[in-house]
Coordinates of C-alpha atoms and ligand atoms in Angstrom, one line a residue:
X1 CA 105.2 -10.1 55.9
X2 CA 103.8 -8.5 59.4
X3 CA 102.7 -11.3 61.6
X4 CA 100.0 -11.2 64.3
X5 CA 102.7 -10.7 67.0
X6 CA 103.9 -7.7 65.0
X7 CA 100.2 -6.3 65.0
X8 CA 99.7 -7.0 68.7
X9 CA 103.0 -5.0 69.5
X10 CA 101.8 -2.3 67.1
X11 CA 98.4 -2.0 68.9
X12 CA 100.0 -2.0 72.3
X13 CA 102.4 0.5 71.3
X14 CA 99.6 2.8 69.8
X15 CA 97.6 2.5 73.0
X16 CA 100.5 3.9 75.0
X17 CA 101.3 6.7 72.5
X18 CA 97.7 7.6 72.5
X19 CA 97.7 7.6 76.4
X20 CA 100.6 10.0 76.2
X21 CA 98.8 12.3 73.5
X22 CA 95.7 12.4 75.5
X23 CA 97.4 13.0 78.9
X24 CA 99.5 15.9 77.6
X25 CA 96.6 17.1 75.8
X26 CA 94.5 17.4 78.9
X27 CA 97.2 18.1 81.4
X28 CA 95.3 20.8 83.2
X29 CA 91.9 18.9 83.8
X30 CA 94.1 15.8 84.9
X31 CA 96.2 17.8 87.3
X32 CA 93.0 18.9 89.0
X33 CA 91.6 15.5 89.2
X34 CA 95.0 14.1 90.5
X35 CA 94.9 16.7 93.3
X36 CA 91.4 16.2 94.1
X37 CA 91.7 12.4 94.2
X38 CA 95.0 12.5 96.5
X39 CA 93.2 14.9 98.8
X40 CA 89.7 13.1 99.0
X41 CA 91.5 9.7 99.4
X42 CA 93.4 11.1 102.2
X43 CA 91.0 13.5 103.8
X44 CA 91.3 11.8 107.2
X45 CA 95.1 11.7 107.4
X46 CA 96.6 13.6 110.4
X47 CA 98.9 15.7 108.4
X48 CA 96.2 17.2 106.3
X49 CA 94.0 17.5 109.3
X50 CA 96.9 19.2 111.2
X51 CA 97.0 21.9 108.6
X52 CA 93.0 22.4 108.7
X53 CA 92.3 21.2 105.4
X54 CA 89.0 19.7 106.7
X55 CA 88.3 17.6 103.6
X56 CA 88.7 20.4 101.1
X57 CA 90.0 19.2 97.8
X58 CA 90.4 22.4 95.6
X59 CA 93.6 23.7 94.7
X60 CA 92.9 27.2 96.2
X61 CA 92.2 26.0 99.6
X62 CA 95.1 23.6 99.4
X63 CA 97.4 26.3 98.4
X64 CA 96.2 28.5 101.3
X65 CA 96.6 26.1 103.8
X66 CA 99.4 23.6 103.2
X67 CA 103.0 24.9 103.5
X68 CA 105.8 24.3 101.1
X69 CA 108.0 21.7 102.9
X70 CA 111.2 19.9 102.6
X71 CA 112.4 16.5 104.3
X72 CA 113.0 18.2 107.6
X73 CA 109.4 19.3 108.0
X74 CA 108.0 15.6 107.9
X75 CA 110.8 13.9 109.3
X76 CA 109.1 13.3 112.8
X77 CA 106.0 12.1 110.9
X78 CA 108.3 9.7 108.9
X79 CA 110.0 8.6 112.1
X80 CA 106.7 7.7 113.7
X81 CA 105.8 5.5 110.8
X82 CA 109.3 4.0 110.7
X83 CA 108.8 3.3 114.4
X84 CA 105.7 1.4 113.8
X85 CA 102.8 3.9 114.3
X86 CA 100.1 2.5 111.9
X87 CA 97.5 5.2 112.3
X88 CA 96.9 7.2 109.0
X89 CA 99.6 9.9 109.4
X90 CA 100.4 11.0 105.8
X91 CA 98.2 8.4 103.8
X92 CA 95.1 6.5 104.4
X93 CA 96.6 3.6 102.4
X94 CA 99.1 1.6 104.6
X95 CA 102.7 2.7 103.9
X96 CA 104.0 -0.7 102.3
X97 CA 107.9 0.3 102.4
X98 CA 110.3 3.1 102.5
X99 CA 112.3 4.1 99.5
X100 CA 115.6 5.3 100.7
X101 CA 116.8 8.4 98.6
X102 CA 120.3 9.3 97.6
X103 CA 119.7 12.5 99.4
X104 CA 120.6 12.6 103.0
X105 CA 119.2 14.6 105.9
X106 CA 121.5 14.9 109.0
X107 CA 123.8 12.1 107.5
X108 CA 121.0 9.7 107.2
X109 CA 119.4 8.7 104.0
X110 CA 115.9 10.2 103.6
X111 CA 113.0 7.7 103.8
X112 CA 110.2 8.2 101.2
X113 CA 106.9 6.7 101.8
X114 CA 105.4 4.2 99.3
X115 CA 102.1 2.4 99.2
X116 CA 101.4 -0.5 96.9
X117 CA 99.0 1.3 94.8
X118 CA 101.7 4.2 94.1
X119 CA 104.4 1.6 93.3
X120 CA 102.0 0.3 90.4
X121 CA 101.6 3.8 89.1
X122 CA 105.5 4.3 89.1
X123 CA 105.8 1.1 87.2
X124 CA 103.5 2.1 84.6
X125 CA 105.8 4.9 83.6
X126 CA 108.3 2.1 82.7
X127 CA 105.8 0.9 80.2
X128 CA 105.8 4.0 78.2
X129 CA 109.6 4.1 77.4
X130 CA 109.7 1.5 74.7
X131 CA 106.8 2.5 72.6
X132 CA 108.3 6.0 72.6
X133 CA 111.6 4.6 71.6
X134 CA 110.3 2.4 69.1
X135 CA 109.1 5.2 66.9
X136 CA 112.8 6.3 66.6
X137 CA 114.6 3.0 66.6
X138 CA 112.9 0.2 64.4
X139 CA 112.9 -3.6 65.3
X140 CA 113.8 -3.2 69.0
X141 CA 111.6 -6.1 69.5
X142 CA 113.9 -8.4 67.6
X143 CA 116.6 -8.5 70.1
X144 CA 117.7 -8.1 73.8
X145 CA 118.7 -5.4 76.0
X146 CA 122.0 -5.8 77.9
X147 CA 121.4 -3.7 81.2
X148 CA 123.5 -3.8 84.2
X149 CA 121.0 -4.0 87.1
X150 CA 122.0 -4.2 90.8
X151 CA 120.1 -4.6 94.0
X152 CA 121.1 -3.6 97.7
X153 CA 120.4 -5.1 100.9
X154 CA 117.1 -4.3 102.4
X155 CA 116.7 -3.0 105.7
X156 CA 113.8 -3.0 108.3
X157 CA 112.8 0.0 110.2
X158 CA 112.1 -0.6 114.1
X159 CA 108.5 -0.7 113.1
X160 CA 109.2 -3.6 110.6
X161 CA 108.7 -1.6 107.3
X162 CA 111.3 -2.5 104.6
X163 CA 113.5 0.2 103.4
X164 CA 115.3 -0.1 100.2
X165 CA 116.6 2.1 97.2
X166 CA 113.7 2.4 94.6
X167 CA 115.4 0.2 92.0
X168 CA 116.1 -2.6 94.5
X169 CA 112.3 -2.6 95.2
X170 CA 111.4 -2.7 91.7
X171 CA 113.8 -5.5 90.9
X172 CA 112.5 -7.4 93.7
X173 CA 108.9 -6.8 92.9
X174 CA 106.7 -9.3 91.2
X175 CA 106.1 -6.6 88.4
X176 CA 109.7 -7.2 87.5
X177 CA 110.3 -10.8 88.5
X178 CA 107.1 -12.3 87.2
X179 CA 106.9 -10.2 84.1
X180 CA 105.2 -12.1 81.3
X181 CA 107.3 -12.5 78.1
X182 CA 107.6 -9.3 76.4
X183 CA 110.3 -8.5 73.7
X184 CA 110.8 -5.1 75.2
X185 CA 111.8 -6.5 78.8
X186 CA 113.8 -9.3 77.2
X187 CA 117.3 -8.7 79.1
X188 CA 120.4 -10.8 79.0
X189 CA 120.9 -10.7 82.4
X190 CA 119.1 -13.6 84.3
X191 CA 117.0 -12.4 87.2
X192 CA 119.1 -14.3 89.7
X193 CA 122.1 -12.5 88.7
X194 CA 120.2 -9.2 89.1
X195 CA 119.1 -10.4 92.7
X196 CA 122.7 -11.3 93.6
X197 CA 123.7 -9.2 96.5
X198 CA 127.4 -9.7 95.9
X199 CA 128.3 -7.0 93.5
X200 CA 131.4 -8.8 92.2
X201 CA 129.3 -12.1 91.2
X202 CA 126.4 -9.9 90.1
X203 CA 128.5 -7.8 87.7
X204 CA 130.7 -10.8 86.5
X205 CA 127.5 -13.0 85.6
X206 CA 125.7 -10.2 84.0
X207 CA 128.6 -9.3 81.8
X208 CA 129.3 -12.9 81.0
X209 CA 125.5 -13.3 79.9
X210 CA 125.6 -10.1 77.9
X211 CA 128.9 -11.4 76.1
X212 CA 127.3 -14.8 75.4
X213 CA 124.4 -13.3 73.6
X214 CA 126.6 -10.6 71.9
X215 CA 124.8 -10.5 68.7
X216 CA 121.2 -10.5 70.2
X217 CA 122.0 -7.4 72.0
X218 CA 120.2 -4.2 70.6
X219 CA 120.7 -1.8 73.4
X220 CA 123.1 -1.5 76.4
X221 CA 122.4 0.4 79.5
X222 CA 122.4 1.1 83.1
X223 CA 120.5 3.6 85.2
X224 CA 123.1 6.2 85.5
X225 CA 126.2 6.8 83.2
X226 CA 128.4 5.8 86.3
X227 CA 127.1 2.4 86.6
X228 CA 127.9 1.7 82.8
X229 CA 131.4 3.2 83.1
X230 CA 132.1 1.0 86.0
X231 CA 130.9 -2.0 84.2
X232 CA 133.4 -1.3 81.5
X233 CA 136.2 -1.0 83.9
X234 CA 135.0 -4.2 85.4
X235 CA 135.5 -5.8 81.9
X236 CA 138.9 -4.3 81.6
X237 CA 140.1 -6.1 84.5
X238 CA 138.1 -9.3 84.1
X239 CA 137.7 -10.1 80.3
X240 CA 140.5 -12.7 80.2
X241 CA 138.6 -14.7 83.1
X242 CA 135.1 -14.1 81.2
X243 CA 136.9 -15.5 77.9
X244 CA 138.1 -18.4 79.7
X245 CA 134.4 -19.2 80.7
X246 CA 133.2 -18.7 77.1
X247 CA 135.9 -20.8 75.8
X248 CA 135.4 -23.7 78.2
X249 CA 131.8 -23.3 78.8
X250 CA 132.7 -23.6 82.5
X251 CA 131.9 -21.0 85.2
X252 CA 134.6 -19.2 87.3
X253 CA 134.7 -20.6 90.7
X254 CA 134.4 -17.0 92.2
X255 CA 131.0 -17.2 91.4
X256 CA 129.8 -19.1 94.4
X257 CA 125.9 -18.3 94.4
X258 CA 124.4 -21.5 93.4
X259 CA 121.2 -19.7 91.9
X260 CA 123.3 -17.6 89.8
X261 CA 125.5 -20.5 88.8
X262 CA 122.5 -22.5 87.6
X263 CA 121.1 -19.5 85.7
X264 CA 124.1 -18.7 84.1
X265 CA 124.8 -22.4 83.0
X266 CA 121.8 -22.4 81.2
X267 CA 123.1 -19.4 78.9
X268 CA 126.8 -20.4 78.8
X269 CA 128.0 -22.7 76.2
X270 CA 131.7 -23.5 75.1
X271 CA 132.2 -21.2 72.3
X272 CA 135.9 -20.9 71.0
X273 CA 135.2 -18.5 68.3
X274 CA 133.2 -16.1 70.4
X275 CA 136.1 -16.3 73.1
X276 CA 138.9 -15.6 70.7
X277 CA 136.8 -12.8 69.2
X278 CA 136.3 -11.2 72.7
X279 CA 140.0 -11.7 73.4
X280 CA 141.2 -10.1 70.3
X281 CA 139.1 -7.0 70.6
X282 CA 140.0 -6.6 74.4
X283 CA 143.5 -7.0 74.0
X284 CA 144.0 -4.2 71.6
X285 CA 145.6 -1.2 73.0
X286 CA 142.7 1.2 72.4
X287 CA 139.3 0.5 74.1
X288 CA 137.7 3.1 71.8
X289 CA 134.3 2.0 70.5
X290 CA 134.5 -1.2 72.7
X291 CA 130.6 -1.4 73.3
X292 CA 130.0 -1.4 69.4
X293 CA 132.8 -3.9 68.8
X294 CA 131.6 -6.5 71.4
X295 CA 128.0 -5.9 70.9
X296 CA 128.0 -5.1 67.1
X297 CA 124.1 -4.8 66.8
X298 CA 123.8 -2.2 69.5
X299 CA 121.5 0.8 68.3
X300 CA 121.9 3.0 71.4
X301 CA 123.1 3.4 75.0
X302 CA 120.4 3.7 77.4
X303 CA 121.8 5.8 80.4
X304 CA 121.2 9.0 82.1
X305 CA 123.8 11.7 81.4
X306 CA 121.7 14.7 82.3
X307 CA 122.6 16.7 85.4
X308 CA 125.3 15.7 87.4
X309 CA 126.1 12.7 85.0
X310 CA 126.9 15.0 82.1
X311 CA 130.7 14.9 82.4
X312 CA 130.6 11.1 81.5
X313 CA 129.5 12.0 78.0
X314 CA 132.7 12.0 76.5
X315 CA 133.9 8.9 78.0
X316 CA 130.6 7.3 76.9
X317 CA 131.0 8.5 73.4
X318 CA 134.5 7.1 73.5
X319 CA 133.4 3.7 74.4
X320 CA 130.2 3.7 72.4
X321 CA 131.8 5.0 69.1
X322 CA 129.1 8.0 69.0
X323 CA 126.4 5.6 69.6
X324 CA 123.2 7.8 70.6
X325 CA 123.1 8.3 74.3
X326 CA 119.5 8.1 75.4
X327 CA 118.2 9.6 78.5
X328 CA 114.8 8.3 78.7
X329 CA 113.3 8.9 82.1
X330 CA 113.4 11.3 85.0
X331 CA 112.3 9.9 88.3
X332 CA 113.2 10.0 92.0
X333 CA 112.5 8.1 95.1
X334 CA 109.8 10.5 95.9
X335 CA 107.8 9.8 92.8
X336 CA 108.5 9.2 89.1
X337 CA 107.9 12.3 86.9
X338 CA 108.6 12.3 83.2
X339 CA 109.9 10.9 80.0
X340 CA 112.0 12.3 77.0
X341 CA 109.7 12.1 73.9
X342 CA 112.6 12.9 71.7
X343 CA 115.1 10.1 72.8
X344 CA 117.6 10.5 70.1
X345 CA 118.4 14.0 70.7
X346 CA 121.8 15.0 71.9
X347 CA 122.3 14.8 75.6
X348 CA 122.4 18.6 75.8
X349 CA 119.0 18.9 74.4
X350 CA 117.3 16.5 76.6
X351 CA 113.8 17.5 77.8
X352 CA 111.5 15.6 79.9
X353 CA 107.9 15.7 79.5
X354 CA 106.2 15.5 82.9
X355 CA 103.4 13.1 82.9
X356 CA 100.3 14.8 84.6
X357 CA 98.9 11.6 86.0
X358 CA 101.7 10.8 88.1
X359 CA 101.5 13.4 90.9
X360 CA 100.3 16.9 91.3
X361 CA 103.0 19.3 90.3
X362 CA 103.8 22.8 91.3
X363 CA 106.8 25.1 90.4
X364 CA 108.6 27.6 92.5
X365 CA 110.2 30.0 90.1
X366 CA 113.9 30.9 90.9
X367 CA 116.1 33.3 89.1
X368 CA 119.9 32.8 88.5
X369 CA 120.1 35.4 85.7
X370 CA 120.2 39.1 85.2
X371 CA 116.6 39.1 85.4
X372 CA 115.5 39.0 89.0
X373 CA 112.0 38.0 89.8
X374 CA 110.1 40.4 91.9
X375 CA 109.1 39.3 95.6
X376 CA 105.7 38.1 94.5
X377 CA 106.9 36.1 91.7
X378 CA 109.3 34.5 93.9
X379 CA 106.7 33.5 96.3
X380 CA 104.0 32.2 93.8
X381 CA 104.0 28.6 92.8
X382 CA 102.7 28.0 89.4
X383 CA 100.6 24.8 88.2
X384 CA 102.0 22.6 85.5
X385 CA 100.3 24.3 82.6
X386 CA 101.2 27.7 83.6
X387 CA 105.0 27.7 83.6
X388 CA 106.7 30.0 81.2
X389 CA 109.1 28.9 78.4
X390 CA 112.8 29.5 79.5
X391 CA 112.1 30.1 83.2
X392 CA 113.8 27.9 85.9
X393 CA 111.7 26.4 88.7
X394 CA 112.2 24.4 91.7
X395 CA 110.0 21.3 91.4
X396 CA 107.2 20.8 94.2
X397 CA 105.1 17.8 94.2
X398 CA 102.1 16.2 96.0
X399 CA 102.1 12.6 95.7
X400 CA 99.7 9.8 96.0
X401 CA 102.2 8.4 98.7
X402 CA 101.9 11.1 101.1
X403 CA 104.0 14.1 100.3
X404 CA 102.0 17.3 100.3
X405 CA 103.8 20.3 98.5
X406 CA 107.2 18.7 99.1
X407 CA 110.3 20.3 97.4
X408 CA 112.1 17.6 95.4
X409 CA 115.4 19.7 95.4
X410 CA 115.7 19.7 91.5
X411 CA 115.9 22.8 89.4
X412 CA 114.2 22.5 86.0
X413 CA 114.0 24.6 83.0
X414 CA 111.1 24.9 80.6
X415 CA 112.3 24.1 77.0
X416 CA 109.0 23.6 75.3
X417 CA 105.6 21.9 75.3
X418 CA 104.0 18.7 74.2
X419 CA 100.5 19.7 73.9
X420 CA 99.6 21.4 77.1
X421 CA 102.2 19.5 79.2
X422 CA 105.6 21.4 79.5
X423 CA 109.0 19.7 78.9
X424 CA 111.8 20.5 81.1
X425 CA 115.6 20.2 80.9
X426 CA 117.2 19.1 84.2
X427 CA 119.4 22.1 85.4
X428 CA 120.7 20.8 88.7
X429 CA 120.0 19.8 92.3
X430 CA 119.3 22.9 94.2
X431 CA 122.0 22.7 96.5
X432 CA 125.0 24.8 97.5
X433 CA 128.1 22.4 97.0
X434 CA 130.7 24.9 98.2
X435 CA 130.9 27.7 100.6
X436 CA 133.9 29.1 102.5
X437 CA 131.9 32.1 103.9
X438 CA 129.4 34.2 102.1
X439 CA 130.2 32.7 98.8
X440 CA 127.7 30.0 97.7
X441 CA 128.7 27.8 94.7
X442 CA 126.1 25.4 93.3
X443 CA 126.5 22.3 91.3
X444 CA 125.9 24.1 88.0
X445 CA 128.4 26.8 88.5
X446 CA 131.0 24.2 89.3
X447 CA 130.0 22.0 86.3
X448 CA 130.4 25.0 84.0
X449 CA 133.6 26.1 85.4
X450 CA 134.9 22.5 85.1
X451 CA 133.9 22.6 81.5
X452 CA 135.7 25.8 80.8
X453 CA 138.9 24.5 82.4
X454 CA 139.0 21.2 80.6
X455 CA 139.3 23.1 77.5
X456 CA 142.9 23.8 78.5
X457 CA 143.5 20.0 78.6
X458 CA 142.3 19.4 75.0
X459 CA 145.5 20.2 73.4
X460 CA 147.2 17.5 75.3
X461 CA 144.7 14.6 74.5
X462 CA 143.5 14.7 78.2
X463 CA 140.2 15.3 79.9
X464 CA 138.9 15.0 83.5
X465 CA 137.5 11.4 84.3
X466 CA 136.0 12.2 87.7
X467 CA 136.1 15.0 90.0
X468 CA 134.8 16.3 93.3
X469 CA 135.2 19.2 95.4
X470 CA 136.0 20.3 99.0
X471 CA 135.7 23.5 101.0
X472 CA 139.0 23.4 102.8
X473 CA 138.7 25.7 105.7
X474 CA 141.8 24.4 107.6
X475 CA 143.8 26.9 105.4
X476 CA 143.6 30.5 106.4
X477 CA 141.7 31.9 104.5
X478 CA 139.9 28.8 103.4
X479 CA 140.0 27.7 99.7
X480 CA 138.3 25.5 97.4
X481 CA 140.0 22.4 96.5
X482 CA 139.2 20.3 93.3
X483 CA 140.3 16.6 93.2
X484 CA 140.7 15.6 89.5
X485 CA 141.2 12.1 88.0
X486 CA 142.7 12.5 84.6
X487 CA 142.0 10.6 81.5
X488 CA 145.1 10.8 79.6
X489 CA 144.5 9.4 76.0
X490 CA 147.9 10.4 74.5
X491 CA 151.5 10.5 75.7
X492 CA 151.9 14.3 75.8
X493 CA 153.0 15.7 79.0
X494 CA 150.8 18.5 80.8
X495 CA 153.0 21.2 82.0
X496 CA 152.2 22.7 85.6
X497 CA 151.2 26.1 84.0
X498 CA 148.3 24.4 82.3
X499 CA 146.7 23.2 85.4
X500 CA 147.5 26.8 86.9
X501 CA 145.4 28.2 84.1
X502 CA 142.7 25.6 84.9
X503 CA 142.6 26.7 88.5
X504 CA 142.3 30.4 87.3
X505 CA 139.7 29.5 84.4
X506 CA 137.5 27.9 87.3
X507 CA 137.8 31.0 89.5
X508 CA 137.0 33.4 86.6
X509 CA 133.9 31.2 86.0
X510 CA 132.4 31.5 89.5
X511 CA 129.8 34.0 90.5
X512 CA 130.7 37.5 91.6
X513 CA 130.4 36.9 95.4
X514 CA 133.1 34.3 95.1
X515 CA 135.4 36.5 93.1
X516 CA 134.9 39.6 95.3
X517 CA 135.8 37.4 98.2
X518 CA 139.0 36.3 96.6
X519 CA 140.1 39.9 95.2
X520 CA 138.5 42.5 97.6
X521 CA 137.9 40.7 100.8
X522 CA 140.5 38.2 100.6
X523 CA 138.4 36.0 102.6
X524 CA 139.0 33.1 100.0
X525 CA 142.4 31.7 99.1
X526 CA 143.7 30.6 95.7
X527 CA 141.8 27.6 94.1
X528 CA 143.8 24.4 94.4
X529 CA 143.5 21.4 91.8
X530 CA 144.8 18.0 93.4
X531 CA 145.5 15.3 90.8
X532 CA 144.8 11.9 92.2
X533 CA 146.0 8.7 91.0
X534 CA 144.1 6.4 88.3
X535 CA 141.2 4.3 90.0
X536 CA 140.8 6.6 92.9
X537 CA 137.2 7.3 92.1
X538 CA 136.6 3.8 91.8
X539 CA 137.7 3.2 95.3
X540 CA 135.6 6.4 96.3
X541 CA 132.6 4.5 94.8
X542 CA 133.6 1.3 96.5
X543 CA 133.8 3.0 99.9
X544 CA 130.5 5.0 99.2
X545 CA 128.9 1.5 98.5
X546 CA 130.3 -0.2 101.6
X547 CA 128.8 2.6 103.7
X548 CA 125.1 2.4 102.1
X549 CA 125.1 3.9 98.7
X550 CA 123.5 1.8 96.0
X551 CA 125.2 0.9 92.7
X552 CA 122.3 1.9 90.5
X553 CA 121.6 5.2 92.3
X554 CA 125.4 6.0 92.6
X555 CA 126.1 9.4 91.7
X556 CA 129.7 10.7 92.6
X557 CA 129.1 13.5 95.0
X558 CA 130.3 16.7 93.6
X559 CA 131.4 18.0 97.0
X560 CA 132.9 16.0 100.0
X561 CA 133.0 17.2 103.7
X562 CA 136.0 16.3 106.1
X563 CA 136.0 12.6 106.8
X564 CA 136.9 9.4 105.4
X565 CA 136.2 10.3 101.7
X566 CA 138.6 13.2 102.0
X567 CA 141.2 11.1 103.7
X568 CA 140.9 8.7 100.8
X569 CA 141.5 11.4 98.1
X570 CA 144.3 13.0 100.1
X571 CA 146.0 9.5 100.3
X572 CA 146.1 9.3 96.5
X573 CA 147.1 13.0 95.6
X574 CA 150.1 12.8 93.0
X575 CA 150.3 16.6 92.1
X576 CA 148.9 20.0 93.5
X577 CA 148.5 23.2 91.5
X578 CA 147.3 26.6 92.9
X579 CA 145.6 29.5 90.8
X580 CA 148.6 31.9 90.3
X581 CA 146.5 35.2 90.5
X582 CA 143.2 36.5 91.5
X583 CA 140.5 36.1 89.1
X584 CA 138.8 39.5 87.6
X585 CA 136.4 41.3 89.5
X586 CA 134.8 44.6 89.1
X587 CA 132.9 46.4 91.9
X588 CA 129.5 48.0 91.2
X589 CA 126.8 45.5 90.9
X590 CA 124.1 45.1 93.5
X591 CA 124.9 41.5 94.1
X592 CA 128.5 42.1 94.8
X593 CA 127.9 44.4 97.7
X594 CA 125.4 42.0 99.1
X595 CA 127.8 39.4 99.9
X596 CA 127.4 39.9 103.5
Ligands
AMP1 P1 117.1 9.2 94.2 O1 115.9 9.8 95.1 O2 118.3 8.7 94.8 O3 116.4 8.3 93.4 O4 117.7 10.3 93.2 C1 116.6 11.1 92.6 C2 117.5 12.3 91.8 O5 118.2 11.9 90.9 C3 116.4 13.1 91.3 O6 115.7 14.2 92.1 C4 117.4 14.0 90.4 O7 118.1 14.8 91.1 C5 118.4 13.0 89.9 N1 117.8 12.3 88.7 C6 117.0 11.5 88.4 N2 116.7 11.3 87.0 C7 117.4 12.2 86.5 C8 117.6 12.5 85.0 N3 116.9 11.8 84.0 N4 118.6 13.6 84.9 C9 119.2 14.1 85.9 N5 119.0 13.9 87.2 C10 118.2 12.8 87.5

C-alpha cells in the first residue's frame, strides 16, 4: 500500500525530473538568459568595465570584447580580492569564500571565487541526483547511504576570506549540516565524524558506523574512486579493532575527539553476531566482493571512475563483485556542471548532461584525430546547443561567481543529446603530462598506453594498481619513467621480458612525435618502468595530503616533477625495466616533420 510519504517523495522526484526535462528542452533560451543575468547583475564590476562591455548583455558583444582566459589572466584580480579589496572586481555580490581547486598555478592551489548565491545553485545540483537514480534503482529511500566524506582545514586569505576545498565547504555548510530529514540524504556517517579533521579518527568512526548499520546500507560511495579504495585498505588494516568495538560496544581509545565519540556511541551497541560475521568475512584470504559481503543490501557503488580515475575500475569491480559503478555528477571548484541521466551504464559509457541553468557554457573545438580543424574552426567557440556529435571540445565557462570565458581545462566529447542539451563524455584534463623536448604526451595517451601495456600482465593474474610518470631529464638523452605499483592476484612470477614488452607497447602507443624522437632524432632514450613496493601509492597520497591535498578531491597525479614525491617513489623501487628496442615509426606524415 503506498503511503502519503511515498506519494510526497514521488511528487518531489517528479518535480525534479520535470525540471531536467524542461531545462534540457529549452537549453538555448536558458543559456541566453543565464548570460544576460550574469552580465546585467555584474554590469558595474571592474573586470567587465576593463574590457569595455559597458552594460551590454548580448552574447555577440560579450564574445567580441571578452577574451578567453585561464587562471593566470585573473590571478592578480583574485589576489587583490584575497588581500582584502572588497570593491566589485569580478562580481557585484561579495565573494563569500574561495574554493581551492586541485589544479595549481605556480605551485599554489588555484583560488576560485564563490558567492553565497552561487553556492546555493551548486547545492541544487545535488538534489537532482537521487530522483534520477530512483528511476533506475527502486526503494533507495528505504535504507541508508554509506558515504566516506572528509573535510580539510580551512585557511584564511590575508584579507580574511575563507579558502577551502569545495566539498569541505559543502560539508560545513548549513545546507548539509542542518538538512531536514530526507531519506535520500540519510547517511550512516554522523556529521561529527565527517567534520573531524583527523583523517584516522574520521575514517575509523565512519567505517565503524557503516559496519554497525550494515544491513541498512543500500549504497556505498565516496567522491572519487581513490577515496573508496583508500577506505577498503584502511579496513584491511583495522578490521580487527573495529570488530572488537562492535563486540564490546566500546569505542577504541584512539578516537579521542569527544564529539565524535558521543556521536558514535549513539550508534554503537554490543553485537557479538555482527562482530563474528565481520571477522569471518575479513579474515578470508580473498577480499573479492568484500563490499557486497559486508554490506549485503548494497545496490550500487557511487563513485567517480571517469577520467583519470578509470584505472580503478577493475579494483572496484573486484571489491564490489561487479555491482554497478555509478558516476552521477560532473563538477569542479569553478562551477558544478552536469549529471549522468543514465547512471547504471558501464563506466566507459558515462555521459554527463550539462545543466543549462548552472552557468553559460562555450566550447572550444579541439582536434586530436586525423581530421584536423581549419584555423577558423579552431578559433570559433560554439554555444551549448551548437556542439557537434563526436567532436571534442575544451570547456569554457562564464559563471555567476565571477569567471568570464574561463577555460576549465577539461576536454569533453559530445556523445548524444537529451532534448536540446548535449551530453558529454569526459576525455581528459587538457594538459601535457610528459615532455622531454618537442614531444608532448597528454593524460589520455598515457592512459591508453597503460591500458595496452597492462594486457601483457593478464596471463599472470596481475594488473597495475596505481601509476605515475616522470620525465627524467637527468639521463642523456632524457627518457620517460613510469612508476608502477602492481596488484598481484595470483602466485605466478612475471619474467622480466614481460615488463620489457610493456615498455615497448607503451612506446608504440605514443604519438608520432614521440616515436620520431626515439627513432630518428634519438632525442629520447628508452622508456623505463620502475616497480615500486606495495603500499607506495598510499604513502604518496599521505604525503600529498600532508602538504595540502584534500582526501575527497585527491587524484593521483599522473605525472610528477623532481622533488619529494620522486624521492619517495625512488626510495621504494624494487625493480627496473627498459624498452628493449625502438618503437615503430615511419616518416612521411605532416605532423612527424613538424615536431620542431
Ligand atoms: P577540483 O577543481 O579540484 O574540484 O577538480 C575538478 C576537476 O575534477 C574537473 O575539472 C575534472 O577535471 C575532474 N572531474 C570532476 N568530476 C569529474 C567526473 N565526473 N569525471 C571525470 N573527471 C571529473
